[in-house]
Amino acid sequence: SQQGEEDPQALSIQEGENATMNCSYKTSINNLQWYRQNSGRGLVHLILIRSNEREKHSGRLRVTLDTSKKSSSLLITASRAADTASYFCATDAGGSSNTGKLIFGQGTTLQVKP
Amino acid sequence: DADVTQTPRNRITKTGKRIMLECSQTKGHDRMYWYRQDPGLGLRLIYYSFDVKDINKGEISDGYSVSRQAQAKFSLSLESAIPNQTALYFCATSENGQGFRQPQHFGDGTRLFIL
């Protein structure tokens, strides 16, 4: 069963604009991760935020987590054409589970126009 | 060289054929995973393995089997392929220790088409 649902499914912006993607999940988690997938390639890990963290930054990426609303957002600032990709959130099973299993959302497809 | 290598990259085959997809890694990770990706459905876990002797079913294991031949190698088999197994298949690895805090590292996928 799907844990994460992402919104919007597709997003098209101009280079230089900011892009915001949202992820909602259903059960308690230990952490939430964001991945990027370029066309025809595997997923690449971007950032991990723990359940006791509210915000995390990495370069032009900013991730927020609201465990009370079971939601997260990924903000890409000053977007570039090279940011064109699909972005996925992934959550673990929560609790004391240490399986490393991730549950992925359906993804947001981002197009950045030059 | 890629840290996680999947072969073949593309495969077209017929219904009823046995197919093996292979994954090898040079990252030295103990944990390995097989996913399939379908449009609009994200990634779904087929099987995962914590080490050579520990293999577990994922969300959608029916119709699939796996073999962990060594720490570095994890193969996925379709014993008798059917058209709804047409998908993009990914192998991934992660480190041991507090598994839920470890990022996963993906290969570039095998695109499988079953006629």
CSV table of N, CA, C and O in Angstrom, one decimal, chain A:
chain,number,residue,atom,x,y,z
A,1,SER,N,0.8,-1.2,0.0
A,1,SER,CA,0.0,0.0,0.0
A,1,SER,C,0.9,1.2,0.0
A,1,SER,O,2.0,1.2,0.5
A,2,GLN,N,0.4,2.3,-0.6
A,2,GLN,CA,1.2,3.5,-0.7
A,2,GLN,C,1.1,4.3,0.6
A,2,GLN,O,0.1,4.4,1.3
A,3,GLN,N,2.3,4.8,1.0
A,3,GLN,CA,2.3,5.6,2.3
A,3,GLN,C,2.3,7.1,1.9
A,3,GLN,O,1.5,7.8,2.5
A,4,GLY,N,3.1,7.5,0.9
A,4,GLY,CA,3.2,8.9,0.6
A,4,GLY,C,2.4,9.2,-0.6
A,4,GLY,O,2.4,8.5,-1.6
A,5,GLU,N,1.8,10.4,-0.6
A,5,GLU,CA,1.1,10.9,-1.7
A,5,GLU,C,1.7,12.3,-2.0
A,5,GLU,O,1.8,13.1,-1.0
A,6,GLU,N,2.0,12.6,-3.2
A,6,GLU,CA,2.7,13.8,-3.5
A,6,GLU,C,1.8,14.7,-4.4
A,6,GLU,O,1.0,14.3,-5.2
A,7,ASP,N,2.0,16.0,-4.2
A,7,ASP,CA,1.2,17.0,-4.8
A,7,ASP,C,2.1,18.2,-5.1
A,7,ASP,O,2.9,18.6,-4.3
A,8,PRO,N,2.1,18.8,-6.3
A,8,PRO,CA,1.3,18.3,-7.4
A,8,PRO,C,1.9,17.1,-8.1
A,8,PRO,O,3.0,16.8,-7.8
A,9,GLN,N,1.2,16.5,-9.0
A,9,GLN,CA,1.8,15.4,-9.8
A,9,GLN,C,2.8,15.9,-10.8
A,9,GLN,O,3.7,15.2,-11.2
A,10,ALA,N,2.5,17.1,-11.3
A,10,ALA,CA,3.4,17.7,-12.3
A,10,ALA,C,3.5,19.2,-12.0
A,10,ALA,O,2.5,19.9,-11.6
A,11,LEU,N,4.6,19.8,-12.3
A,11,LEU,CA,4.9,21.2,-12.0
A,11,LEU,C,5.8,21.7,-13.1
A,11,LEU,O,6.9,21.1,-13.4
A,12,SER,N,5.4,22.9,-13.7
A,12,SER,CA,6.3,23.5,-14.7
A,12,SER,C,6.5,24.9,-14.4
A,12,SER,O,5.6,25.7,-14.1
A,13,ILE,N,7.8,25.3,-14.3
A,13,ILE,CA,8.2,26.6,-13.9
A,13,ILE,C,9.3,27.2,-14.8
A,13,ILE,O,9.9,26.4,-15.6
A,14,GLN,N,9.6,28.4,-14.7
A,14,GLN,CA,10.7,29.1,-15.4
A,14,GLN,C,11.9,29.0,-14.5
A,14,GLN,O,11.9,29.0,-13.3
A,15,GLU,N,13.0,28.9,-15.2
A,15,GLU,CA,14.3,28.9,-14.6
A,15,GLU,C,14.4,30.2,-13.7
A,15,GLU,O,14.0,31.3,-14.0
A,16,GLY,N,14.9,30.0,-12.5
A,16,GLY,CA,15.1,31.1,-11.5
A,16,GLY,C,13.9,31.1,-10.5
A,16,GLY,O,14.1,31.7,-9.4
A,17,GLU,N,12.8,30.5,-10.8
A,17,GLU,CA,11.7,30.5,-9.9
A,17,GLU,C,11.9,29.4,-8.9
A,17,GLU,O,12.8,28.5,-9.0
A,18,ASN,N,11.1,29.4,-7.8
A,18,ASN,CA,11.2,28.4,-6.8
A,18,ASN,C,10.2,27.3,-7.1
A,18,ASN,O,9.1,27.6,-7.6
A,19,ALA,N,10.5,26.1,-6.7
A,19,ALA,CA,9.5,25.0,-6.9
A,19,ALA,C,9.3,24.4,-5.5
A,19,ALA,O,10.2,24.1,-4.8
A,20,THR,N,8.0,24.2,-5.3
A,20,THR,CA,7.6,23.5,-4.0
A,20,THR,C,6.8,22.3,-4.3
A,20,THR,O,5.8,22.3,-5.1
A,21,MET,N,7.2,21.2,-3.7
A,21,MET,CA,6.5,19.9,-3.8
A,21,MET,C,6.1,19.4,-2.4
A,21,MET,O,6.8,19.6,-1.4
A,22,ASN,N,4.9,18.8,-2.3
A,22,ASN,CA,4.4,18.4,-1.0
A,22,ASN,C,4.2,16.9,-1.0
A,22,ASN,O,3.9,16.3,-2.0
A,23,CYS,N,4.3,16.4,0.2
A,23,CYS,CA,4.2,14.9,0.4
A,23,CYS,C,3.3,14.7,1.7
A,23,CYS,O,3.6,15.3,2.7
A,24,SER,N,2.3,13.8,1.6
A,24,SER,CA,1.6,13.5,2.8
A,24,SER,C,1.7,12.0,3.0
A,24,SER,O,1.9,11.2,2.0
A,25,TYR,N,1.7,11.6,4.2
A,25,TYR,CA,1.8,10.2,4.6
A,25,TYR,C,0.8,9.8,5.6
A,25,TYR,O,0.1,10.6,6.2
A,26,LYS,N,0.7,8.5,5.9
A,26,LYS,CA,-0.5,8.0,6.6
A,26,LYS,C,-0.1,7.6,8.1
A,26,LYS,O,-1.0,7.7,9.0
A,27,THR,N,1.0,7.0,8.3
A,27,THR,CA,1.3,6.4,9.6
A,27,THR,C,2.5,7.1,10.2
A,27,THR,O,3.2,7.9,9.5
A,28,SER,N,2.8,6.8,11.5
A,28,SER,CA,4.0,7.4,12.1
A,28,SER,C,5.3,7.0,11.4
A,28,SER,O,5.3,5.9,10.9
A,29,ILE,N,6.2,7.8,11.5
A,29,ILE,CA,7.5,7.6,10.8
A,29,ILE,C,8.7,7.9,11.7
A,29,ILE,O,8.5,8.6,12.7
A,30,ASN,N,9.9,7.3,11.4
A,30,ASN,CA,11.1,7.7,12.0
A,30,ASN,C,11.8,8.8,11.2
A,30,ASN,O,12.5,9.6,11.8
A,31,ASN,N,11.7,8.7,9.9
A,31,ASN,CA,12.3,9.7,9.1
A,31,ASN,C,11.6,9.8,7.7
A,31,ASN,O,10.8,8.9,7.4
A,32,LEU,N,11.8,10.8,7.0
A,32,LEU,CA,11.3,11.0,5.7
A,32,LEU,C,12.5,11.4,4.8
A,32,LEU,O,13.3,12.2,5.1
A,33,GLN,N,12.5,10.8,3.6
A,33,GLN,CA,13.6,11.1,2.6
A,33,GLN,C,13.0,11.6,1.3
A,33,GLN,O,11.9,11.3,1.0
A,34,TRP,N,13.8,12.4,0.7
A,34,TRP,CA,13.5,12.9,-0.7
A,34,TRP,C,14.5,12.4,-1.7
A,34,TRP,O,15.7,12.4,-1.4
A,35,TYR,N,14.0,11.9,-2.8
A,35,TYR,CA,14.9,11.4,-3.9
A,35,TYR,C,14.6,12.1,-5.2
A,35,TYR,O,13.4,12.6,-5.4
A,36,ARG,N,15.5,12.2,-6.1
A,36,ARG,CA,15.4,12.7,-7.4
A,36,ARG,C,15.6,11.6,-8.4
A,36,ARG,O,16.5,10.8,-8.2
A,37,GLN,N,14.8,11.6,-9.5
A,37,GLN,CA,15.0,10.7,-10.6
A,37,GLN,C,15.1,11.4,-11.9
A,37,GLN,O,14.1,12.0,-12.3
A,38,ASN,N,16.2,11.4,-12.5
A,38,ASN,CA,16.3,12.0,-13.9
A,38,ASN,C,15.8,10.9,-14.9
A,38,ASN,O,15.9,9.7,-14.6
A,39,SER,N,15.4,11.4,-16.0
A,39,SER,CA,14.8,10.5,-17.0
A,39,SER,C,15.7,9.4,-17.4
A,39,SER,O,16.9,9.6,-17.7
A,40,GLY,N,15.2,8.2,-17.3
A,40,GLY,CA,16.0,7.0,-17.7
A,40,GLY,C,17.1,6.6,-16.7
A,40,GLY,O,17.9,5.7,-17.0
A,41,ARG,N,17.1,7.2,-15.5
A,41,ARG,CA,18.1,6.9,-14.5
A,41,ARG,C,17.5,6.4,-13.2
A,41,ARG,O,16.3,6.4,-13.0
A,42,GLY,N,18.3,5.9,-12.3
A,42,GLY,CA,17.9,5.5,-11.0
A,42,GLY,C,17.6,6.7,-10.1
A,42,GLY,O,17.9,7.8,-10.4
A,43,LEU,N,17.1,6.4,-8.9
A,43,LEU,CA,16.8,7.5,-7.9
A,43,LEU,C,18.1,7.9,-7.2
A,43,LEU,O,19.0,7.0,-6.9
A,44,VAL,N,18.2,9.1,-6.9
A,44,VAL,CA,19.3,9.7,-6.2
A,44,VAL,C,18.9,10.3,-4.9
A,44,VAL,O,17.9,11.1,-4.9
A,45,HIS,N,19.5,9.9,-3.8
A,45,HIS,CA,19.1,10.5,-2.5
A,45,HIS,C,19.4,12.0,-2.4
A,45,HIS,O,20.6,12.4,-2.7
A,46,LEU,N,18.5,12.8,-1.9
A,46,LEU,CA,18.7,14.2,-1.8
A,46,LEU,C,18.9,14.6,-0.3
A,46,LEU,O,19.9,15.3,0.0
A,47,ILE,N,18.0,14.2,0.5
A,47,ILE,CA,18.0,14.7,1.9
A,47,ILE,C,17.1,13.8,2.8
A,47,ILE,O,16.1,13.2,2.3
A,48,LEU,N,17.5,13.7,4.0
A,48,LEU,CA,16.7,12.9,5.0
A,48,LEU,C,16.4,13.8,6.2
A,48,LEU,O,17.3,14.5,6.7
A,49,ILE,N,15.2,13.8,6.6
A,49,ILE,CA,14.8,14.6,7.8
A,49,ILE,C,14.2,13.6,8.8
A,49,ILE,O,13.3,12.8,8.5
A,50,ARG,N,14.6,13.7,10.0
A,50,ARG,CA,14.1,12.9,11.1
A,50,ARG,C,12.8,13.4,11.7
A,50,ARG,O,12.5,14.5,11.6
A,51,SER,N,12.1,12.5,12.3
A,51,SER,CA,10.8,12.8,12.8
A,51,SER,C,10.8,13.9,13.9
A,51,SER,O,9.9,14.6,14.1
A,52,ASN,N,12.0,14.1,14.5
A,52,ASN,CA,12.1,15.2,15.6
A,52,ASN,C,12.7,16.5,15.0
A,52,ASN,O,13.0,17.4,15.8
A,53,GLU,N,12.8,16.5,13.7
A,53,GLU,CA,13.3,17.7,13.1
A,53,GLU,C,12.1,18.4,12.3
A,53,GLU,O,11.2,17.7,11.8
A,54,ARG,N,12.2,19.7,12.2
A,54,ARG,CA,11.1,20.4,11.5
A,54,ARG,C,11.6,21.0,10.2
A,54,ARG,O,10.7,21.2,9.3
A,55,GLU,N,12.9,21.3,10.1
A,55,GLU,CA,13.3,21.9,8.9
A,55,GLU,C,14.8,21.5,8.7
A,55,GLU,O,15.5,21.3,9.6
A,56,LYS,N,15.1,21.3,7.4
A,56,LYS,CA,16.5,20.9,7.1
A,56,LYS,C,16.9,21.5,5.7
A,56,LYS,O,16.0,21.6,4.8
A,57,HIS,N,18.2,22.0,5.6
A,57,HIS,CA,18.6,22.6,4.4
A,57,HIS,C,19.8,21.8,3.8
A,57,HIS,O,20.6,21.3,4.5
A,58,SER,N,19.9,21.8,2.5
A,58,SER,CA,21.0,21.3,1.8
A,58,SER,C,21.2,22.1,0.5
A,58,SER,O,20.4,21.8,-0.5
A,59,GLY,N,22.1,23.0,0.4
A,59,GLY,CA,22.3,23.8,-0.8
A,59,GLY,C,21.0,24.6,-1.1
A,59,GLY,O,20.5,25.3,-0.2
A,60,ARG,N,20.5,24.4,-2.3
A,60,ARG,CA,19.3,25.1,-2.7
A,60,ARG,C,18.0,24.3,-2.2
A,60,ARG,O,16.9,24.7,-2.6
A,61,LEU,N,18.1,23.3,-1.5
A,61,LEU,CA,17.0,22.5,-1.0
A,61,LEU,C,16.6,22.8,0.4
A,61,LEU,O,17.5,23.0,1.2
A,62,ARG,N,15.3,22.9,0.6
A,62,ARG,CA,14.8,23.1,2.0
A,62,ARG,C,13.7,22.2,2.2
A,62,ARG,O,12.7,22.2,1.4
A,63,VAL,N,13.8,21.4,3.2
A,63,VAL,CA,12.7,20.4,3.5
A,63,VAL,C,12.1,20.7,4.8
A,63,VAL,O,12.8,21.0,5.8
A,64,THR,N,10.8,20.7,4.9
A,64,THR,CA,10.1,20.8,6.2
A,64,THR,C,9.3,19.6,6.5
A,64,THR,O,8.9,18.8,5.6
A,65,LEU,N,9.1,19.3,7.7
A,65,LEU,CA,8.3,18.2,8.2
A,65,LEU,C,7.4,18.6,9.3
A,65,LEU,O,7.8,19.2,10.3
A,66,ASP,N,6.1,18.3,9.1
A,66,ASP,CA,5.1,18.5,10.1
A,66,ASP,C,4.4,17.2,10.5
A,66,ASP,O,3.6,16.7,9.8
A,67,THR,N,4.9,16.6,11.6
A,67,THR,CA,4.4,15.3,11.9
A,67,THR,C,3.0,15.3,12.4
A,67,THR,O,2.3,14.3,12.3
A,68,SER,N,2.5,16.5,12.9
A,68,SER,CA,1.1,16.6,13.4
A,68,SER,C,0.2,16.5,12.2
A,68,SER,O,-0.9,16.0,12.3
A,69,LYS,N,0.6,17.0,11.0
A,69,LYS,CA,-0.2,17.0,9.8
A,69,LYS,C,0.2,15.8,8.9
A,69,LYS,O,-0.3,15.6,7.8
A,70,LYS,N,1.3,15.1,9.3
A,70,LYS,CA,1.8,14.0,8.5
A,70,LYS,C,2.1,14.5,7.1
A,70,LYS,O,1.6,13.9,6.1
A,71,SER,N,2.9,15.5,7.0
A,71,SER,CA,3.2,16.1,5.7
A,71,SER,C,4.6,16.7,5.7
A,71,SER,O,5.2,17.0,6.7
A,72,SER,N,5.1,16.8,4.5
A,72,SER,CA,6.5,17.3,4.3
A,72,SER,C,6.4,18.1,3.0
A,72,SER,O,5.6,17.8,2.1
A,73,SER,N,7.3,19.1,2.9
A,73,SER,CA,7.5,19.8,1.6
A,73,SER,C,8.9,19.9,1.3
A,73,SER,O,9.8,20.0,2.1
A,74,LEU,N,9.2,19.9,0.0
A,74,LEU,CA,10.5,20.1,-0.6
A,74,LEU,C,10.5,21.4,-1.4
A,74,LEU,O,9.7,21.5,-2.3
A,75,LEU,N,11.3,22.3,-1.1
A,75,LEU,CA,11.5,23.6,-1.8
A,75,LEU,C,12.8,23.6,-2.5
A,75,LEU,O,13.8,23.4,-1.9
A,76,ILE,N,12.8,23.9,-3.8
A,76,ILE,CA,14.0,24.1,-4.6
A,76,ILE,C,14.0,25.6,-4.9
A,76,ILE,O,13.1,26.1,-5.6
A,77,THR,N,15.0,26.3,-4.4
A,77,THR,CA,15.1,27.7,-4.7
A,77,THR,C,15.9,27.9,-6.0
A,77,THR,O,16.8,27.1,-6.3
A,78,ALA,N,15.6,29.1,-6.6
A,78,ALA,CA,16.4,29.5,-7.8
A,78,ALA,C,16.6,28.3,-8.8
A,78,ALA,O,17.8,27.9,-9.1
A,79,SER,N,15.5,27.7,-9.2
A,79,SER,CA,15.6,26.5,-10.0
A,79,SER,C,16.4,26.7,-11.3
A,79,SER,O,16.5,27.8,-11.9
A,80,ARG,N,17.0,25.6,-11.7
A,80,ARG,CA,17.8,25.5,-13.0
A,80,ARG,C,17.2,24.5,-13.9
A,80,ARG,O,16.5,23.5,-13.4
A,81,ALA,N,17.5,24.6,-15.2
A,81,ALA,CA,17.0,23.6,-16.1
A,81,ALA,C,17.5,22.2,-15.7
A,81,ALA,O,16.7,21.2,-15.9
A,82,ALA,N,18.6,22.1,-15.1
A,82,ALA,CA,19.1,20.8,-14.7
A,82,ALA,C,18.3,20.2,-13.5
A,82,ALA,O,18.5,19.0,-13.2
A,83,ASP,N,17.5,20.9,-12.9
A,83,ASP,CA,16.6,20.4,-11.8
A,83,ASP,C,15.4,19.6,-12.4
A,83,ASP,O,14.7,19.0,-11.6
A,84,THR,N,15.2,19.7,-13.7
A,84,THR,CA,14.1,19.0,-14.3
A,84,THR,C,14.3,17.5,-14.0
A,84,THR,O,15.3,16.9,-14.4
A,85,ALA,N,13.3,16.9,-13.4
A,85,ALA,CA,13.4,15.5,-12.9
A,85,ALA,C,12.1,15.2,-12.2
A,85,ALA,O,11.2,16.0,-12.1
A,86,SER,N,12.0,13.9,-11.8
A,86,SER,CA,10.9,13.5,-10.9
A,86,SER,C,11.4,13.5,-9.5
A,86,SER,O,12.5,13.0,-9.3
A,87,TYR,N,10.6,13.9,-8.5
A,87,TYR,CA,11.0,13.9,-7.1
A,87,TYR,C,10.0,13.1,-6.3
A,87,TYR,O,8.8,13.2,-6.5
A,88,PHE,N,10.6,12.2,-5.5
A,88,PHE,CA,9.9,11.3,-4.7
A,88,PHE,C,10.1,11.5,-3.2
A,88,PHE,O,11.3,11.6,-2.8
A,89,CYS,N,9.1,11.4,-2.4
A,89,CYS,CA,9.3,11.3,-1.0
A,89,CYS,C,9.2,9.8,-0.6
A,89,CYS,O,8.6,9.0,-1.3
A,90,ALA,N,9.9,9.4,0.5
A,90,ALA,CA,9.9,8.0,0.9
A,90,ALA,C,9.9,8.0,2.4
A,90,ALA,O,10.7,8.8,3.1
A,91,THR,N,9.1,7.2,3.0
A,91,THR,CA,9.1,7.1,4.5
A,91,THR,C,9.4,5.7,4.9
A,91,THR,O,9.3,4.7,4.2
A,92,ASP,N,9.9,5.5,6.1
A,92,ASP,CA,10.1,4.2,6.7
A,92,ASP,C,8.8,3.7,7.3
A,92,ASP,O,7.8,4.4,7.3
A,93,ALA,N,8.9,2.5,8.0
A,93,ALA,CA,7.7,1.9,8.5
A,93,ALA,C,7.4,2.4,9.9
A,93,ALA,O,6.3,2.1,10.4
A,94,GLY,N,8.3,3.2,10.5
A,94,GLY,CA,8.0,3.8,11.8
A,94,GLY,C,8.2,2.8,12.9
A,94,GLY,O,8.6,1.7,12.7
A,95,GLY,N,8.0,3.3,14.2
A,95,GLY,CA,8.2,2.5,15.3
A,95,GLY,C,9.6,2.0,15.5
A,95,GLY,O,10.5,2.7,15.1
A,96,SER,N,9.8,0.8,16.1
A,96,SER,CA,11.1,0.3,16.3
A,96,SER,C,11.7,-0.5,15.1
A,96,SER,O,12.7,-1.1,15.2
A,97,SER,N,10.9,-0.5,14.0
A,97,SER,CA,11.3,-1.3,12.9
A,97,SER,C,12.7,-0.8,12.4
A,97,SER,O,12.9,0.4,12.2
A,98,ASN,N,13.6,-1.7,12.1
A,98,ASN,CA,14.9,-1.4,11.6
A,98,ASN,C,15.2,-2.0,10.3
A,98,ASN,O,16.3,-2.3,10.0
A,99,THR,N,14.1,-2.3,9.6
A,99,THR,CA,14.3,-3.0,8.3
A,99,THR,C,15.0,-2.2,7.2
A,99,THR,O,15.5,-2.8,6.3
A,100,GLY,N,14.9,-0.9,7.3
A,100,GLY,CA,15.4,-0.1,6.2
A,100,GLY,C,14.4,0.0,5.1
A,100,GLY,O,14.7,0.6,4.1
A,101,LYS,N,13.3,-0.7,5.2
A,101,LYS,CA,12.3,-0.6,4.1
A,101,LYS,C,11.8,0.8,3.9
A,101,LYS,O,11.5,1.5,4.9
A,102,LEU,N,11.7,1.2,2.7
A,102,LEU,CA,11.1,2.5,2.4
A,102,LEU,C,9.8,2.4,1.6
A,102,LEU,O,9.7,1.4,0.8
A,103,ILE,N,8.9,3.3,1.8
A,103,ILE,CA,7.6,3.3,1.1
A,103,ILE,C,7.6,4.6,0.3
A,103,ILE,O,7.7,5.7,0.9
A,104,PHE,N,7.5,4.5,-1.0
A,104,PHE,CA,7.6,5.7,-1.9
A,104,PHE,C,6.3,6.3,-2.3
A,104,PHE,O,5.3,5.5,-2.5
A,105,GLY,N,6.3,7.6,-2.4
A,105,GLY,CA,5.1,8.2,-3.0
A,105,GLY,C,5.2,8.1,-4.6
A,105,GLY,O,6.1,7.5,-5.1
A,106,GLN,N,4.1,8.6,-5.2
A,106,GLN,CA,4.1,8.5,-6.7
A,106,GLN,C,4.9,9.5,-7.4
A,106,GLN,O,5.2,9.3,-8.6
A,107,GLY,N,5.4,10.5,-6.7
A,107,GLY,CA,6.3,11.4,-7.3
A,107,GLY,C,5.7,12.7,-7.9
A,107,GLY,O,4.5,12.7,-8.3
A,108,THR,N,6.5,13.7,-8.0
A,108,THR,CA,6.1,15.0,-8.7
A,108,THR,C,7.1,15.1,-9.8
A,108,THR,O,8.3,15.1,-9.6
A,109,THR,N,6.6,15.4,-11.0
A,109,THR,CA,7.4,15.6,-12.2
A,109,THR,C,7.6,17.1,-12.3
A,109,THR,O,6.6,17.8,-12.5
A,110,LEU,N,8.9,17.5,-12.2
A,110,LEU,CA,9.2,19.0,-12.3
A,110,LEU,C,9.9,19.3,-13.7
A,110,LEU,O,10.8,18.6,-14.0
A,111,GLN,N,9.3,20.3,-14.4
A,111,GLN,CA,10.0,20.7,-15.6
A,111,GLN,C,10.4,22.2,-15.3
A,111,GLN,O,9.5,23.0,-15.0
A,112,VAL,N,11.7,22.5,-15.5
A,112,VAL,CA,12.2,23.8,-15.4
A,112,VAL,C,12.5,24.3,-16.8
A,112,VAL,O,13.4,23.8,-17.4
A,113,LYS,N,11.9,25.3,-17.3
A,113,LYS,CA,12.1,25.8,-18.6
A,113,LYS,C,13.2,26.9,-18.6
A,113,LYS,O,13.1,27.8,-17.8
A,114,PRO,N,14.1,26.8,-19.6
A,114,PRO,CA,15.2,27.8,-19.6
A,114,PRO,C,14.7,29.1,-20.1
A,114,PRO,O,13.6,29.3,-20.6
